[in-house]
CSV table of N, CA and C and ligand atoms in Angstrom, one decimal:
chain,number,residue,atom,x,y,z
A,1,MET,N,19.5,-42.0,91.6
A,1,MET,CA,20.1,-42.8,92.7
A,1,MET,C,20.8,-41.9,93.7
A,2,PRO,N,20.4,-42.1,94.9
A,2,PRO,CA,21.0,-41.2,95.9
A,2,PRO,C,22.5,-41.5,96.2
A,3,GLY,N,23.2,-40.6,96.8
A,3,GLY,CA,24.5,-40.9,97.3
A,3,GLY,C,25.5,-40.9,96.1
A,4,GLN,N,25.4,-40.1,95.1
A,4,GLN,CA,26.4,-40.0,94.1
A,4,GLN,C,27.6,-39.2,94.6
A,5,LEU,N,28.7,-39.4,93.8
A,5,LEU,CA,29.9,-38.7,94.2
A,5,LEU,C,29.8,-37.2,93.8
A,6,HIS,N,30.2,-36.3,94.7
A,6,HIS,CA,30.2,-34.9,94.4
A,6,HIS,C,31.6,-34.4,94.9
A,7,GLN,N,32.1,-33.4,94.1
A,7,GLN,CA,33.4,-32.9,94.5
A,7,GLN,C,33.2,-31.7,95.5
A,8,HIS,N,34.0,-31.8,96.5
A,8,HIS,CA,34.1,-30.7,97.4
A,8,HIS,C,35.5,-30.3,97.6
A,9,ASP,N,35.8,-29.2,98.4
A,9,ASP,CA,37.2,-28.8,98.6
A,9,ASP,C,38.0,-29.9,99.1
A,10,SER,N,37.5,-30.7,100.0
A,10,SER,CA,38.3,-31.7,100.6
A,10,SER,C,38.4,-33.0,99.8
A,11,GLY,N,37.8,-33.0,98.5
A,11,GLY,CA,37.9,-34.2,97.7
A,11,GLY,C,36.5,-34.7,97.3
A,12,TRP,N,36.5,-36.0,97.0
A,12,TRP,CA,35.2,-36.6,96.6
A,12,TRP,C,34.5,-37.3,97.7
A,13,TYR,N,33.3,-37.1,97.9
A,13,TYR,CA,32.6,-38.0,98.8
A,13,TYR,C,31.1,-38.1,98.4
A,14,ALA,N,30.4,-39.1,98.9
A,14,ALA,CA,29.0,-39.3,98.5
A,14,ALA,C,28.1,-38.5,99.4
A,15,THR,N,27.2,-37.8,98.8
A,15,THR,CA,26.3,-37.0,99.5
A,15,THR,C,25.0,-36.9,98.8
A,16,LEU,N,23.9,-36.4,99.4
A,16,LEU,CA,22.7,-36.2,98.7
A,16,LEU,C,22.6,-34.8,98.3
A,17,CYS,N,22.7,-34.6,97.0
A,17,CYS,CA,22.5,-33.2,96.5
A,17,CYS,C,21.1,-33.1,96.0
A,18,GLU,N,20.7,-31.9,95.6
A,18,GLU,CA,19.3,-31.6,95.2
A,18,GLU,C,19.0,-32.4,93.9
A,19,VAL,N,19.9,-32.5,93.1
A,19,VAL,CA,19.7,-33.2,91.8
A,19,VAL,C,19.4,-34.7,92.1
A,20,HIS,N,20.2,-35.3,92.9
A,20,HIS,CA,20.1,-36.8,93.0
A,20,HIS,C,19.1,-37.3,94.0
A,21,VAL,N,18.5,-36.4,94.8
A,21,VAL,CA,17.4,-36.8,95.6
A,21,VAL,C,16.1,-36.8,94.8
A,22,GLN,N,16.1,-36.2,93.6
A,22,GLN,CA,14.9,-36.3,92.8
A,22,GLN,C,14.7,-37.7,92.3
A,23,PRO,N,13.5,-38.1,92.1
A,23,PRO,CA,13.3,-39.4,91.5
A,23,PRO,C,13.9,-39.5,90.1
A,24,PRO,N,14.3,-40.6,89.6
A,24,PRO,CA,14.8,-40.7,88.3
A,24,PRO,C,13.8,-40.1,87.3
A,25,HIS,N,14.3,-39.6,86.2
A,25,HIS,CA,13.4,-38.9,85.2
A,25,HIS,C,12.0,-39.6,85.1
A,26,ARG,N,11.0,-38.8,85.2
A,26,ARG,CA,9.7,-39.3,85.2
A,26,ARG,C,9.2,-39.6,83.7
A,27,TRP,N,9.8,-38.9,82.8
A,27,TRP,CA,9.5,-39.2,81.4
A,27,TRP,C,10.9,-39.5,80.7
A,28,PRO,N,11.1,-40.7,80.4
A,28,PRO,CA,12.4,-41.1,79.7
A,28,PRO,C,12.4,-40.3,78.4
A,29,ALA,N,13.6,-40.2,77.9
A,29,ALA,CA,13.8,-39.5,76.6
A,29,ALA,C,13.1,-40.2,75.5
A,30,CYS,N,12.7,-39.5,74.5
A,30,CYS,CA,12.1,-40.1,73.3
A,30,CYS,C,13.2,-40.8,72.5
A,31,PRO,N,13.0,-42.0,72.0
A,31,PRO,CA,14.1,-42.7,71.4
A,31,PRO,C,14.5,-42.2,70.0
A,32,TRP,N,13.6,-41.5,69.3
A,32,TRP,CA,13.9,-41.0,68.0
A,32,TRP,C,13.4,-39.5,67.9
A,33,PRO,N,14.2,-38.7,67.2
A,33,PRO,CA,13.8,-37.2,67.1
A,33,PRO,C,12.5,-37.1,66.4
A,34,GLY,N,12.3,-37.9,65.3
A,34,GLY,CA,11.0,-37.8,64.5
A,34,GLY,C,9.8,-38.1,65.3
A,35,TRP,N,9.9,-38.8,66.4
A,35,TRP,CA,8.8,-39.2,67.3
A,35,TRP,C,8.6,-38.2,68.4
A,36,ALA,N,9.4,-37.2,68.5
A,36,ALA,CA,9.3,-36.3,69.7
A,36,ALA,C,8.0,-35.6,69.8
A,37,LEU,N,7.3,-35.2,68.8
A,37,LEU,CA,6.0,-34.5,68.9
A,37,LEU,C,5.0,-35.5,69.3
A,38,LEU,N,5.0,-36.7,68.7
A,38,LEU,CA,4.0,-37.7,69.1
A,38,LEU,C,4.2,-38.0,70.6
A,39,TYR,N,5.4,-38.2,71.0
A,39,TYR,CA,5.7,-38.5,72.4
A,39,TYR,C,5.3,-37.4,73.4
A,40,ALA,N,5.6,-36.2,73.0
A,40,ALA,CA,5.3,-35.0,73.8
A,40,ALA,C,3.8,-34.9,74.0
A,41,ARG,N,3.1,-35.1,72.9
A,41,ARG,CA,1.6,-35.0,72.9
A,41,ARG,C,1.0,-36.2,73.8
A,42,LEU,N,1.6,-37.4,73.6
A,42,LEU,CA,1.2,-38.5,74.4
A,42,LEU,C,1.3,-38.2,75.9
A,43,ILE,N,2.4,-37.6,76.3
A,43,ILE,CA,2.6,-37.3,77.7
A,43,ILE,C,1.6,-36.2,78.2
A,44,THR,N,1.4,-35.2,77.3
A,44,THR,CA,0.4,-34.2,77.7
A,44,THR,C,-1.0,-34.8,77.9
A,45,ASN,N,-1.3,-35.8,77.0
A,45,ASN,CA,-2.6,-36.4,77.2
A,45,ASN,C,-2.7,-37.3,78.4
A,46,LEU,N,-1.6,-38.0,78.6
A,46,LEU,CA,-1.5,-39.0,79.7
A,46,LEU,C,-1.7,-38.2,81.1
A,47,VAL,N,-1.0,-37.1,81.2
A,47,VAL,CA,-1.1,-36.3,82.4
A,47,VAL,C,-2.5,-35.8,82.6
A,48,ARG,N,-3.2,-35.5,81.5
A,48,ARG,CA,-4.6,-35.1,81.7
A,48,ARG,C,-5.5,-36.2,82.3
A,49,VAL,N,-5.1,-37.4,81.9
A,49,VAL,CA,-5.9,-38.6,82.4
A,49,VAL,C,-5.5,-38.9,83.8
A,50,ASP,N,-4.2,-38.8,84.1
A,50,ASP,CA,-3.6,-39.2,85.4
A,50,ASP,C,-2.4,-38.4,85.7
A,51,GLU,N,-2.5,-37.4,86.5
A,51,GLU,CA,-1.4,-36.5,86.6
A,51,GLU,C,-0.2,-37.1,87.4
A,52,ASP,N,-0.5,-38.2,88.1
A,52,ASP,CA,0.6,-38.9,88.9
A,52,ASP,C,1.2,-40.1,88.1
A,53,LEU,N,0.8,-40.2,86.9
A,53,LEU,CA,1.3,-41.3,86.1
A,53,LEU,C,2.8,-41.3,85.9
A,54,VAL,N,3.5,-42.4,85.9
A,54,VAL,CA,4.9,-42.5,85.7
A,54,VAL,C,5.2,-43.4,84.4
A,55,VAL,N,6.0,-42.9,83.5
A,55,VAL,CA,6.4,-43.7,82.4
A,55,VAL,C,7.6,-44.5,82.8
A,56,ASP,N,7.4,-45.8,82.8
A,56,ASP,CA,8.5,-46.7,83.3
A,56,ASP,C,9.6,-46.9,82.2
A,57,GLU,N,9.1,-47.0,81.0
A,57,GLU,CA,10.0,-47.4,79.9
A,57,GLU,C,9.5,-46.9,78.6
A,58,VAL,N,10.4,-46.4,77.8
A,58,VAL,CA,10.1,-46.1,76.4
A,58,VAL,C,11.2,-46.7,75.6
A,59,GLU,N,10.8,-47.6,74.7
A,59,GLU,CA,11.9,-48.3,73.9
A,59,GLU,C,11.4,-48.6,72.6
A,60,VAL,N,12.3,-49.0,71.7
A,60,VAL,CA,12.0,-49.4,70.4
A,60,VAL,C,12.2,-50.9,70.3
A,61,ARG,N,11.2,-51.7,70.0
A,61,ARG,CA,11.4,-53.1,69.8
A,61,ARG,C,11.0,-53.5,68.4
A,62,ASP,N,11.9,-54.1,67.7
A,62,ASP,CA,11.7,-54.4,66.2
A,62,ASP,C,11.2,-53.2,65.5
A,63,GLY,N,11.7,-52.0,65.7
A,63,GLY,CA,11.3,-50.8,65.0
A,63,GLY,C,10.0,-50.2,65.5
A,64,GLU,N,9.3,-50.9,66.5
A,64,GLU,CA,8.1,-50.3,67.0
A,64,GLU,C,8.3,-49.6,68.4
A,65,LEU,N,7.5,-48.6,68.5
A,65,LEU,CA,7.6,-47.9,69.8
A,65,LEU,C,6.8,-48.7,70.9
A,66,ARG,N,7.4,-48.8,72.0
A,66,ARG,CA,6.8,-49.5,73.2
A,66,ARG,C,6.8,-48.6,74.4
A,67,VAL,N,5.7,-48.3,75.0
A,67,VAL,CA,5.7,-47.4,76.1
A,67,VAL,C,5.0,-48.1,77.3
A,68,GLU,N,5.8,-48.2,78.4
A,68,GLU,CA,5.3,-48.9,79.6
A,68,GLU,C,5.1,-47.9,80.7
A,69,VAL,N,3.9,-47.9,81.3
A,69,VAL,CA,3.6,-46.9,82.3
A,69,VAL,C,3.0,-47.5,83.5
A,70,ARG,N,3.0,-46.7,84.6
A,70,ARG,CA,2.4,-47.1,85.8
A,70,ARG,C,1.3,-46.0,86.1
A,71,ALA,N,0.1,-46.3,86.1
A,71,ALA,CA,-0.9,-45.4,86.4
A,71,ALA,C,-1.1,-45.3,88.0
A,72,SER,N,-1.5,-44.2,88.5
A,72,SER,CA,-1.7,-44.1,90.0
A,72,SER,C,-2.9,-44.8,90.4
A,73,ASP,N,-3.8,-45.2,89.5
A,73,ASP,CA,-5.1,-45.7,89.8
A,73,ASP,C,-5.5,-46.7,88.7
A,74,GLU,N,-5.8,-47.9,89.1
A,74,GLU,CA,-6.2,-49.0,88.1
A,74,GLU,C,-7.3,-48.5,87.2
A,75,ALA,N,-8.2,-47.8,87.8
A,75,ALA,CA,-9.4,-47.4,87.0
A,75,ALA,C,-9.1,-46.5,85.8
A,76,ARG,N,-7.9,-45.9,85.8
A,76,ARG,CA,-7.5,-45.0,84.7
A,76,ARG,C,-6.7,-45.8,83.6
A,77,MET,N,-6.4,-47.0,83.9
A,77,MET,CA,-5.6,-47.8,83.0
A,77,MET,C,-6.2,-47.9,81.6
A,78,PRO,N,-7.5,-48.2,81.5
A,78,PRO,CA,-8.1,-48.4,80.1
A,78,PRO,C,-7.9,-47.1,79.3
A,79,ALA,N,-8.1,-45.9,79.8
A,79,ALA,CA,-7.9,-44.7,79.1
A,79,ALA,C,-6.5,-44.5,78.7
A,80,VAL,N,-5.6,-44.8,79.7
A,80,VAL,CA,-4.1,-44.7,79.5
A,80,VAL,C,-3.7,-45.6,78.3
A,81,MET,N,-4.2,-46.9,78.4
A,81,MET,CA,-3.7,-47.9,77.4
A,81,MET,C,-4.2,-47.5,76.0
A,82,ARG,N,-5.4,-46.8,75.9
A,82,ARG,CA,-6.0,-46.4,74.6
A,82,ARG,C,-5.1,-45.3,74.0
A,83,LEU,N,-4.6,-44.4,74.9
A,83,LEU,CA,-3.8,-43.3,74.4
A,83,LEU,C,-2.4,-43.9,73.9
A,84,ILE,N,-1.9,-44.8,74.6
A,84,ILE,CA,-0.6,-45.4,74.3
A,84,ILE,C,-0.7,-46.2,73.0
A,85,ALA,N,-1.8,-47.0,72.9
A,85,ALA,CA,-2.0,-47.8,71.6
A,85,ALA,C,-2.1,-46.9,70.4
A,86,GLY,N,-2.7,-45.7,70.6
A,86,GLY,CA,-2.9,-44.8,69.4
A,86,GLY,C,-1.5,-44.3,69.0
A,87,VAL,N,-0.7,-43.9,70.0
A,87,VAL,CA,0.6,-43.4,69.6
A,87,VAL,C,1.5,-44.4,69.1
A,88,GLU,N,1.5,-45.6,69.6
A,88,GLU,CA,2.3,-46.7,69.1
A,88,GLU,C,2.0,-47.0,67.6
A,89,ASP,N,0.7,-47.0,67.3
A,89,ASP,CA,0.3,-47.1,65.9
A,89,ASP,C,0.7,-46.0,65.0
A,90,ALA,N,0.6,-44.8,65.5
A,90,ALA,CA,1.0,-43.6,64.8
A,90,ALA,C,2.5,-43.6,64.5
A,91,ALA,N,3.3,-44.0,65.5
A,91,ALA,CA,4.7,-44.0,65.4
A,91,ALA,C,5.2,-44.9,64.2
A,92,LEU,N,4.4,-46.0,64.0
A,92,LEU,CA,4.8,-46.9,62.9
A,92,LEU,C,4.7,-46.3,61.6
A,93,MET,N,4.0,-45.2,61.5
A,93,MET,CA,3.8,-44.5,60.2
A,93,MET,C,4.4,-43.1,60.2
A,94,THR,N,5.4,-42.9,61.1
A,94,THR,CA,6.1,-41.6,61.3
A,94,THR,C,7.6,-41.8,61.1
A,95,CYS,N,8.2,-41.0,60.2
A,95,CYS,CA,9.6,-41.1,60.0
A,95,CYS,C,10.3,-40.8,61.3
A,96,VAL,N,11.3,-41.6,61.6
A,96,VAL,CA,12.0,-41.5,62.9
A,96,VAL,C,13.0,-40.3,62.9
A,97,VAL,N,13.3,-39.8,61.7
A,97,VAL,CA,14.2,-38.7,61.6
A,97,VAL,C,13.5,-37.3,61.6
A,98,CYS,N,12.4,-37.2,60.7
A,98,CYS,CA,11.8,-35.9,60.6
A,98,CYS,C,10.4,-35.8,61.0
A,99,GLY,N,9.7,-36.9,61.3
A,99,GLY,CA,8.4,-36.9,61.8
A,99,GLY,C,7.3,-36.9,60.7
A,100,ALA,N,7.8,-37.0,59.4
A,100,ALA,CA,6.8,-37.0,58.3
A,100,ALA,C,6.0,-38.3,58.3
A,101,GLU,N,4.8,-38.2,57.8
A,101,GLU,CA,4.0,-39.4,57.7
A,101,GLU,C,4.6,-40.3,56.6
A,102,THR,N,4.6,-41.6,56.9
A,102,THR,CA,5.2,-42.5,55.9
A,102,THR,C,4.5,-43.9,56.0
A,103,ASP,N,4.9,-44.8,55.1
A,103,ASP,CA,4.3,-46.1,55.1
A,103,ASP,C,4.9,-47.0,56.3
A,104,VAL,N,4.0,-47.9,56.8
A,104,VAL,CA,4.5,-48.8,57.7
A,104,VAL,C,5.6,-49.7,57.1
A,105,PRO,N,6.8,-49.8,57.7
A,105,PRO,CA,7.8,-50.7,57.0
A,105,PRO,C,7.4,-52.1,57.0
A,106,HIS,N,7.9,-52.9,55.9
A,106,HIS,CA,7.5,-54.3,55.8
A,106,HIS,C,8.4,-55.1,56.7
A,107,GLU,N,9.5,-54.6,57.1
A,107,GLU,CA,10.4,-55.4,57.9
A,107,GLU,C,10.5,-54.7,59.3
A,108,PRO,N,11.0,-55.4,60.3
A,108,PRO,CA,11.2,-54.8,61.6
A,108,PRO,C,12.3,-53.8,61.7
A,109,VAL,N,12.1,-52.7,61.0
A,109,VAL,CA,13.1,-51.6,61.0
A,109,VAL,C,12.3,-50.3,61.3
A,110,PRO,N,13.1,-49.2,61.7
A,110,PRO,CA,12.4,-48.0,62.0
A,110,PRO,C,11.8,-47.4,60.7
A,111,PRO,N,10.6,-46.8,60.8
A,111,PRO,CA,10.0,-46.2,59.6
A,111,PRO,C,10.8,-45.0,59.2
A,112,LEU,N,11.0,-44.8,57.8
A,112,LEU,CA,11.7,-43.7,57.3
A,112,LEU,C,10.9,-43.2,56.1
A,113,CYS,N,10.8,-41.9,56.0
A,113,CYS,CA,10.1,-41.3,54.8
A,113,CYS,C,11.0,-41.4,53.6
A,114,PRO,N,10.5,-41.2,52.3
A,114,PRO,CA,11.3,-41.4,51.1
A,114,PRO,C,12.6,-40.6,51.2
A,115,GLU,N,12.5,-39.4,51.7
A,115,GLU,CA,13.7,-38.5,51.8
A,115,GLU,C,14.8,-39.1,52.7
A,116,HIS,N,14.4,-39.8,53.7
A,116,HIS,CA,15.4,-40.3,54.6
A,116,HIS,C,15.7,-41.8,54.5
A,117,CYS,N,15.2,-42.5,53.5
A,117,CYS,CA,15.4,-43.9,53.3
A,117,CYS,C,16.9,-44.1,52.8
B,201,LIG,ZN1,12.0,-38.2,57.1
């Protein structure tokens, strides 16, 4: 968001600095450390399909990973959606703490391996 407060000798005033004229993070942070590798690989693959793609939202809903994106080109959406669906499925079987493969939880909770249950 442009026009954030920055401190100068004369006090605080709103200005455009280099950091705040950048668009908001293009890749939101991964919600769980155990999913970081899945998420990083997803982004790598998404950029290969569409280098101008923007991830709108990454969130956890009822324990499940949900990734919302905007492709630069409608024609690329099917490939993009396939990549995301694959990672959303894989996340269900990945411990949110350490990334170990685990069983899909029976309840809407984050998956945890036996060590982290
Ligand atoms: Zn674990």
